Short mmCIF file of C-alpha atoms in Angstrom, two decimals:
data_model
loop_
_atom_site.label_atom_id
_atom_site.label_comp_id
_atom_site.label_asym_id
_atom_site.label_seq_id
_atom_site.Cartn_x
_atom_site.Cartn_y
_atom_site.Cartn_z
CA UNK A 235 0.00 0.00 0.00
CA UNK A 236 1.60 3.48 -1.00
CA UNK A 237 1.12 6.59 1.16
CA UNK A 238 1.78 10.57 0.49
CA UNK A 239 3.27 12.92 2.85
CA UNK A 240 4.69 16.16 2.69
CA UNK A 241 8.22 16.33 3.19
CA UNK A 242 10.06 19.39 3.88
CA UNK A 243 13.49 18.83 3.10
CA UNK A 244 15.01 22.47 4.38
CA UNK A 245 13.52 25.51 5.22
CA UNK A 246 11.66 26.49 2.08
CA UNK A 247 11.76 23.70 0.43
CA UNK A 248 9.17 21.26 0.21
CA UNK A 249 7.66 17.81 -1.85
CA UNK A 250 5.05 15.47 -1.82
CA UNK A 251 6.77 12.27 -1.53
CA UNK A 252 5.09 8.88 -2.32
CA UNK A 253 6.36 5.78 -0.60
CA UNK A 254 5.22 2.54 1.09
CA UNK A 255 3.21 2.60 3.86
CA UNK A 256 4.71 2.70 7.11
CA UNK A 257 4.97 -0.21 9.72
CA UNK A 258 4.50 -0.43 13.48
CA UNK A 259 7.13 -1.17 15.46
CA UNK A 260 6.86 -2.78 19.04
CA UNK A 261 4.55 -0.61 20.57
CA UNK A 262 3.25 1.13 17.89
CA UNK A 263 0.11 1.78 15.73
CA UNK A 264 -0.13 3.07 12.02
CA UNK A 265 -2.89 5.95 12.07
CA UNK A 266 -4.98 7.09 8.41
CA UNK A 267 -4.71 10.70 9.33
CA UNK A 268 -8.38 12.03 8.12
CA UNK A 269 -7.77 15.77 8.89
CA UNK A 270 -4.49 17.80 10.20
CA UNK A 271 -4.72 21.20 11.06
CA UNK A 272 -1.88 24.07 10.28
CA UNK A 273 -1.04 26.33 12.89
CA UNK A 274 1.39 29.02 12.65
CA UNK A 275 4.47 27.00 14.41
CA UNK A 276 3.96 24.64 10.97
CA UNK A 277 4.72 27.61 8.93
CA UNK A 278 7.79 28.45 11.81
CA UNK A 279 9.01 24.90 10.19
CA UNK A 280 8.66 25.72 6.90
CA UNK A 281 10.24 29.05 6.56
CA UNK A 282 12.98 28.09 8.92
CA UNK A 283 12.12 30.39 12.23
CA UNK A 284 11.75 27.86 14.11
CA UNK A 285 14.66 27.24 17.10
CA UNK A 286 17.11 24.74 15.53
CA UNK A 287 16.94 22.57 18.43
CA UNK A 288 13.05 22.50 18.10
CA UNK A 289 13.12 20.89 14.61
CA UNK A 290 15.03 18.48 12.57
CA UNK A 291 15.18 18.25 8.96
CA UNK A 292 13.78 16.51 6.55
CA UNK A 293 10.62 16.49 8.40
CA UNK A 294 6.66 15.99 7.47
CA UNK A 295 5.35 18.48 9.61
CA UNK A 296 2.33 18.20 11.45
CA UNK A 297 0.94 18.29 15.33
CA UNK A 298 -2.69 18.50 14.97
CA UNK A 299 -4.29 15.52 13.80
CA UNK A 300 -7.25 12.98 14.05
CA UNK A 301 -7.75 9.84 12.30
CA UNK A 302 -8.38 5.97 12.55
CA UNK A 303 -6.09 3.25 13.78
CA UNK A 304 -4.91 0.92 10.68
CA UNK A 305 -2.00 -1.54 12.10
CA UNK A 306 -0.68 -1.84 15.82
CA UNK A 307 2.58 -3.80 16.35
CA UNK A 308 3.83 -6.02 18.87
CA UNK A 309 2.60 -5.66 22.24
CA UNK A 310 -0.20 -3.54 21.07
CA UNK A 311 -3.98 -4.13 22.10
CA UNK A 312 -4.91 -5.24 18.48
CA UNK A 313 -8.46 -4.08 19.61
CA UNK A 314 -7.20 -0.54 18.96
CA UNK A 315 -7.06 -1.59 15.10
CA UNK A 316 -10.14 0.62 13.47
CA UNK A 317 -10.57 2.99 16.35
CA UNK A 318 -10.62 6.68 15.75
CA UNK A 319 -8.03 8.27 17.44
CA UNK A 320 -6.28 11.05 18.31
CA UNK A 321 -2.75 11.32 20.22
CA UNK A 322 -0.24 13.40 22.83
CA UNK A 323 2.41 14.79 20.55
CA UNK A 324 5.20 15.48 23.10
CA UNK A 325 6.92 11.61 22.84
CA UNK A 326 7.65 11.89 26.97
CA UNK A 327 10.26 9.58 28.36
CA UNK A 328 7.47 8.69 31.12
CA UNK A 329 10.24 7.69 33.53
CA UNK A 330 11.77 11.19 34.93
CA UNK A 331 10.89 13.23 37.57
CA UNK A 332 8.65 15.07 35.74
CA UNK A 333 6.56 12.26 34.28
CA UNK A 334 6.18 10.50 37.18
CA UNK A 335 4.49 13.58 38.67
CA UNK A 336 2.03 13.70 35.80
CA UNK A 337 3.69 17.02 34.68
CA UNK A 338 4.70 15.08 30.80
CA UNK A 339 4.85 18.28 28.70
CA UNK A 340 7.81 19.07 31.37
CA UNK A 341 9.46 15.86 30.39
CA UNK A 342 13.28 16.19 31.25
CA UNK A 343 14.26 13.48 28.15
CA UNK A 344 15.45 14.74 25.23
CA UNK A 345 12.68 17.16 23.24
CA UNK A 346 10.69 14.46 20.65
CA UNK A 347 7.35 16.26 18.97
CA UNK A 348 5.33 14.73 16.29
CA UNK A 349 5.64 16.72 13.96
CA UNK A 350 8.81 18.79 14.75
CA UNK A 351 11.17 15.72 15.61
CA UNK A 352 9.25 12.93 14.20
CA UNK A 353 7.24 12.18 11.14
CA UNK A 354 3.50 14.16 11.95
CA UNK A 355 0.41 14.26 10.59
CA UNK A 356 0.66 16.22 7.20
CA UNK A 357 0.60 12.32 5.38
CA UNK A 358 -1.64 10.09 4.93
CA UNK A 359 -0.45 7.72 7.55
CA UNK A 360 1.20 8.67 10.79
CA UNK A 361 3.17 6.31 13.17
CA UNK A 362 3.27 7.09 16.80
CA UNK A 363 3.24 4.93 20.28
CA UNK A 364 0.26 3.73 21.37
CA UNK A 365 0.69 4.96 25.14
CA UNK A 366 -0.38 8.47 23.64
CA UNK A 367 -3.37 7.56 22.36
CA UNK A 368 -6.94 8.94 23.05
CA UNK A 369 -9.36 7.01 21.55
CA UNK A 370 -12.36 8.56 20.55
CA UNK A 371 -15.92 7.51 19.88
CA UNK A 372 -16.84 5.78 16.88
CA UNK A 373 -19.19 8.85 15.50
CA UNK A 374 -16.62 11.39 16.46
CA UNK A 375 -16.15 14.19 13.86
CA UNK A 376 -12.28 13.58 13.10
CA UNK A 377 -12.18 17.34 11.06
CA UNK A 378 -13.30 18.92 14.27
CA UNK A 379 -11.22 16.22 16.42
CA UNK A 380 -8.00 17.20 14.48
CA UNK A 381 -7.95 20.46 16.49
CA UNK A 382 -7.74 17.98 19.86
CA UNK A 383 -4.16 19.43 20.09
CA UNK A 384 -5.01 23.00 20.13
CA UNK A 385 -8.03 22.18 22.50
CA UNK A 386 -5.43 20.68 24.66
CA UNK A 387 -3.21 23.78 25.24
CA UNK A 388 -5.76 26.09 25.81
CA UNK A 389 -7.52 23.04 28.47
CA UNK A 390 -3.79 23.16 30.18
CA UNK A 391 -4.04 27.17 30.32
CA UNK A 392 -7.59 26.90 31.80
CA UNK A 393 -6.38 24.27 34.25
CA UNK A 394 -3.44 26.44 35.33
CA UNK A 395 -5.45 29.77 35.71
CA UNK A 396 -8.23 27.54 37.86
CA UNK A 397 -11.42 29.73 37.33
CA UNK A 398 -14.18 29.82 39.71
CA UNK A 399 -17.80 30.80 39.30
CA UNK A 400 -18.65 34.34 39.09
CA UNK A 401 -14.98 35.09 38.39
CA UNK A 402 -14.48 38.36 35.86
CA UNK A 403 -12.18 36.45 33.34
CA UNK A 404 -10.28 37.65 30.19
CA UNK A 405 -9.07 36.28 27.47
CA UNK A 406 -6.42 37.80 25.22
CA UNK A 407 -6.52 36.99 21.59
CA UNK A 408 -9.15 35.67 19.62
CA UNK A 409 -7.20 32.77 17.64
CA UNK A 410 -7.57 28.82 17.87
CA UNK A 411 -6.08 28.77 21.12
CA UNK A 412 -8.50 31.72 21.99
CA UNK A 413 -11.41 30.71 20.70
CA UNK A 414 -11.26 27.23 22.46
CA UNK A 415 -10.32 28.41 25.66
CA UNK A 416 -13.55 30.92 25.74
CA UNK A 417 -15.66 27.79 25.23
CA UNK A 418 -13.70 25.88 27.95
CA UNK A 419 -13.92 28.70 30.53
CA UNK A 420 -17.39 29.62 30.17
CA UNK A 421 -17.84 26.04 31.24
CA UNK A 422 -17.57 27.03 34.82
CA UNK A 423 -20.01 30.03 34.76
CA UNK A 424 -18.00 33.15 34.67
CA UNK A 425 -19.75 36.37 35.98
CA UNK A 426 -18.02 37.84 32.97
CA UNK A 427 -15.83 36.78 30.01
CA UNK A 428 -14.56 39.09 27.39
CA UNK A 429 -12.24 38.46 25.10
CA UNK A 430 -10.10 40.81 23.35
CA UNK A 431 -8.43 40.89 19.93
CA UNK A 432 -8.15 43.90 17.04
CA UNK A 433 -10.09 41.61 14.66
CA UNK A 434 -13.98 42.23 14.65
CA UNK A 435 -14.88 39.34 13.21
CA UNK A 436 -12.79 37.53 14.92
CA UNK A 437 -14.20 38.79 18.43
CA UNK A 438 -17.68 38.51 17.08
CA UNK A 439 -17.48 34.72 16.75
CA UNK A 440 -15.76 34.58 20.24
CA UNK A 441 -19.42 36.02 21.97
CA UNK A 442 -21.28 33.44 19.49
CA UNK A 443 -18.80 30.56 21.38
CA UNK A 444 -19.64 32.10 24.79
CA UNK A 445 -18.18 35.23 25.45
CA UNK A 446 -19.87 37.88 26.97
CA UNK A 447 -18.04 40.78 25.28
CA UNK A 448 -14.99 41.59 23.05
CA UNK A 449 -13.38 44.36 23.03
CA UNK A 450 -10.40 45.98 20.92
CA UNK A 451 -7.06 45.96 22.45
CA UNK A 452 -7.82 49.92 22.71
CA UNK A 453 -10.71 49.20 24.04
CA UNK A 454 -9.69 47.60 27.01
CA UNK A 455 -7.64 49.77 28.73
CA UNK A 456 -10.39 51.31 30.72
CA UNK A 457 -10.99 47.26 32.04
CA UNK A 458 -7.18 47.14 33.25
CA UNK A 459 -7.26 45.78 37.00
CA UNK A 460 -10.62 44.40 36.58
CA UNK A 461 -10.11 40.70 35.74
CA UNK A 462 -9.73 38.03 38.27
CA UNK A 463 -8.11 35.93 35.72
CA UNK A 464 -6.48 36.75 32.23
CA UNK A 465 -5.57 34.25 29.69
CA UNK A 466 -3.00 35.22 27.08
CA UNK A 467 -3.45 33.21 24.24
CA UNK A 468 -2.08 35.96 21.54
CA UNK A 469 2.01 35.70 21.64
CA UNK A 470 1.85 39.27 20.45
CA UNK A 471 5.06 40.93 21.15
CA UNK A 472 2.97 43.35 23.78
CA UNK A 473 -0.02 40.49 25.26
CA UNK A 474 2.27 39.17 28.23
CA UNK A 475 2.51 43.11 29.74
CA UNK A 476 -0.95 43.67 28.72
CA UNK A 477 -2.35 40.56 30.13
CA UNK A 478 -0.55 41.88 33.60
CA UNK A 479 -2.14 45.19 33.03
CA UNK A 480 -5.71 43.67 33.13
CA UNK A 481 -5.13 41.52 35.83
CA UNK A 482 -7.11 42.90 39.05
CA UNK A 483 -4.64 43.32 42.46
CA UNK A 484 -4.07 39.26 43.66
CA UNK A 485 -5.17 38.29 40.34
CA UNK A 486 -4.04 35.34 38.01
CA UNK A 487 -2.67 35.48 34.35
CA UNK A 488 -1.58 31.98 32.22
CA UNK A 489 0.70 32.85 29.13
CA UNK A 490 0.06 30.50 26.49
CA UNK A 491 1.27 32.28 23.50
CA UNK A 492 4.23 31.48 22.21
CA UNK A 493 6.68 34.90 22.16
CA UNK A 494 9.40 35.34 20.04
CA UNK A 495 12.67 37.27 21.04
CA UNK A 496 11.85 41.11 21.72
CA UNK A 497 8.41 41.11 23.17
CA UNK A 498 7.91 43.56 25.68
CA UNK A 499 8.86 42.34 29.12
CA UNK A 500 6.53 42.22 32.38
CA UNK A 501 7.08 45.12 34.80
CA UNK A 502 8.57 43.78 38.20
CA UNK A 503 7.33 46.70 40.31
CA UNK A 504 3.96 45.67 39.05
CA UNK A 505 4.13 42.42 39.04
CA UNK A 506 5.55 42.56 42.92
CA UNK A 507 2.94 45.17 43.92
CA UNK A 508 0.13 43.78 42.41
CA UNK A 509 0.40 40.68 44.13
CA UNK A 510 0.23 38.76 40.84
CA UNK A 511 0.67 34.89 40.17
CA UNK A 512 1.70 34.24 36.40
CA UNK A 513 1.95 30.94 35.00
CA UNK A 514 3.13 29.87 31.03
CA UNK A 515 2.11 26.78 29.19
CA UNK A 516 3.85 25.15 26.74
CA UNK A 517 2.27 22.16 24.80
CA UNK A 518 -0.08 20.28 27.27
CA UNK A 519 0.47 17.43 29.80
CA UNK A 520 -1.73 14.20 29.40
CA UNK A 521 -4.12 15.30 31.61
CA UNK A 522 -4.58 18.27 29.48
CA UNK A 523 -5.32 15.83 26.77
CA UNK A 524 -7.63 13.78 28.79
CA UNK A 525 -9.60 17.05 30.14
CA UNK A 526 -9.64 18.40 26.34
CA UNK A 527 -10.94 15.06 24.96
CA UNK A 528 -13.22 15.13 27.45
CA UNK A 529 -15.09 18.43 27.03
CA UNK A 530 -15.43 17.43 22.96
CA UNK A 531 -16.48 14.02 23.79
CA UNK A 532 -19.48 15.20 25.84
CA UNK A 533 -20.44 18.00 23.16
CA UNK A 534 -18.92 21.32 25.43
CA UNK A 535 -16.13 21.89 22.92
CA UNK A 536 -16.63 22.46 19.60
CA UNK A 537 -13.54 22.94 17.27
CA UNK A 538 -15.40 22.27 14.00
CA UNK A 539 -16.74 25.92 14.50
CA UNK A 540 -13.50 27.22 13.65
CA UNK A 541 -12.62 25.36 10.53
CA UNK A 542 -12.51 27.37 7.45
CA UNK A 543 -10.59 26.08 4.96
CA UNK A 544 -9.55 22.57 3.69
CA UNK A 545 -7.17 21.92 1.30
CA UNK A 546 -6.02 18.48 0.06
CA UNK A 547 -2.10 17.10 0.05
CA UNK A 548 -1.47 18.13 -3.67
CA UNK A 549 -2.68 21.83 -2.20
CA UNK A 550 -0.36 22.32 0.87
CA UNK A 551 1.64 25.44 -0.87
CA UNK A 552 -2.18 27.27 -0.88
CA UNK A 553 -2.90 25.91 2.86
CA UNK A 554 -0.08 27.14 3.91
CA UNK A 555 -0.03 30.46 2.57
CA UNK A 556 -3.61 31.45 4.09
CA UNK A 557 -2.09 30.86 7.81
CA UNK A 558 -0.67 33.79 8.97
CA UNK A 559 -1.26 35.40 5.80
CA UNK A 560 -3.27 38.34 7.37
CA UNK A 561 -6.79 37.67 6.58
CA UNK A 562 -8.82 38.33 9.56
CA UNK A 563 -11.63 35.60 7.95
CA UNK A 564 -9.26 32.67 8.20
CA UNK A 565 -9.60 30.77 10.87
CA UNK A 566 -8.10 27.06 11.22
CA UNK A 567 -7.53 25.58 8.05
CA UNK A 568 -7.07 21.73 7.60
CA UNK A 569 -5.30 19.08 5.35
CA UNK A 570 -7.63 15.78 4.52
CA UNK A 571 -5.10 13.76 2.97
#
């Protein structure tokens, strides 16, 4: 059986490669990958921004995918064969410090990503241990469960921030990570929720998903020392200050963007004086995963409201150009190889 993936061979430079299909090894099962989303750390890949030691080359690229078990190898449950699936990316050691405390995405083995380090989900088969599954239902929607991995991050920011009824809550940036933490926090009943991003349309579809107002960036400085919470979800060069602006005296702000070098830096006086507890997430731990699967499983998350675009394997060049490319009405657009 042949399969397809995209191959990016160096920094600008990719190819869709045909080849056999991939075998498990001991402890593995083959996936058909049914939808993969691209986020903006896929195009990091391909133009080469990206921190060398976060990548390696030739890679298919890849993190956020769903799709339905094919093979398993040798000490695999072969029950898993024709499940649909999703799975962690971060390949943990499960053995250090860190694992054993549950805290995986802190894993002190050597970095391994599907994706970044290993073959991901941009393919038409993906390989990948079976400990990392998360199986899904058989009815699940695998183009909404491709953005699992998104869902994830945002569940491990909403997890860390710990909101409580009533709460005044913020979240910064209107994106995928946005979007699906409004729908996670207004889970637990927030007195209010506003998000805030310069897009319009972006913030309108934010209220639609639960929000109770967005605002512009602008527009919120009048709300600065309001929020109990504030979840910063935009890697914006100026969102981590900001988010520490809005935070009320005692309050809590989670950094989930992902900042490159020069942002603006958090003010110690304020920081000190306000009494505030900041927390950053990178990637999400398996119990993340298990809380994100979760909420979509029972119907309170819904990624598939934030697909708008899908592209097939021959059309990766146009996929990839629409993310990031500056149109406020894209929102997450998918492969289906």
């Amino acid at each position: 059986m042949s399969s397809r993936a995209i191959v990016v061979d160096a920094p600008g430079s990719h190819r869709l490669a045909v080849g056999e299909r991939p075998g498990p090894g001991a402890g593995e099962v083959v996936v058909r990958v049914a939808a993969a989303g691209i986020c903006m750390s896929d195009r990091e890949v391909h133009d080469g921004h990206r921190d060398p030691g976060y990548v390696r080359y030739p890679l298919t690229p890849g993190h956020e995918w769903a799709g339905t078990v094919e093979a398993a190898g040798p000490g695999v449950d072969p029950a898993l064969v024709g499940r649909r699936t999703v799975a962690e990316g971060f390949r943990t050691c499960g053995t250090c410090a860190r694992c054993r405390c549950g805290e995986t995405s802190l894993c002190a083995g050597p970095y391994a990503e599907t994706g970044f380090t290993h073959p991901g989900g941009f393919a038409d088969h993906v390989v990948v241990p079976a400990r990392l599954l998360h199986p899904l239902p058989d009815d699940a929607d695998l183009r909404a469960a491709a953005l699992l991995e998104p869902a994830a991050v945002a569940a491990a920011a909403v997890r860390a921030g710990a909101p409580e009824p009533g709460e005044r809550i913020a979240v910064v940036g209107a994106g995928t990570l946005g979007l699906l933490a409004v729908q996670l926090v207004s889970g637990y009943s927030p007195g209010e929720l506003t998000v805030i991003d310069p897009r319009l349309e972006r913030a309108g579809l934010a209220v639609r998903l639960g929000a109770s107002e967005a605002r512009s960036p602008e527009g919120s400085r009048g709300a600065r020392g309001r929020f109990d919470l504030v979840i910063e979800t935009a890697g914006a060069p100026s969102t981590a200050a900001d988010a520490t602006l809005l935070a009320r005296r005692g309050g809590r702000v989670v950094l989930t963007g992902m900042f490159a070098p020069g942002a603006t830096g958090i003010d110690p006086v304020h920081l000190s004086l306000s009494q505030l507890t900041v927390r950053s997430v990178f990637g999400a731990p398996s119990a993340a995963w298990s809380f994100a699967v979760r909420a979509f499983t029972t119907g309170h998350l819904d990624p598939a409201a934030l697909i708008t675009h899908e592209f097939p394997l021959e059309r990766y060049a146009d996929a990839l150009a629409l993310v990031g490319g500056g149109d406020p009405t894209t929102g997450k657009v998918l492969l289906r190889p």
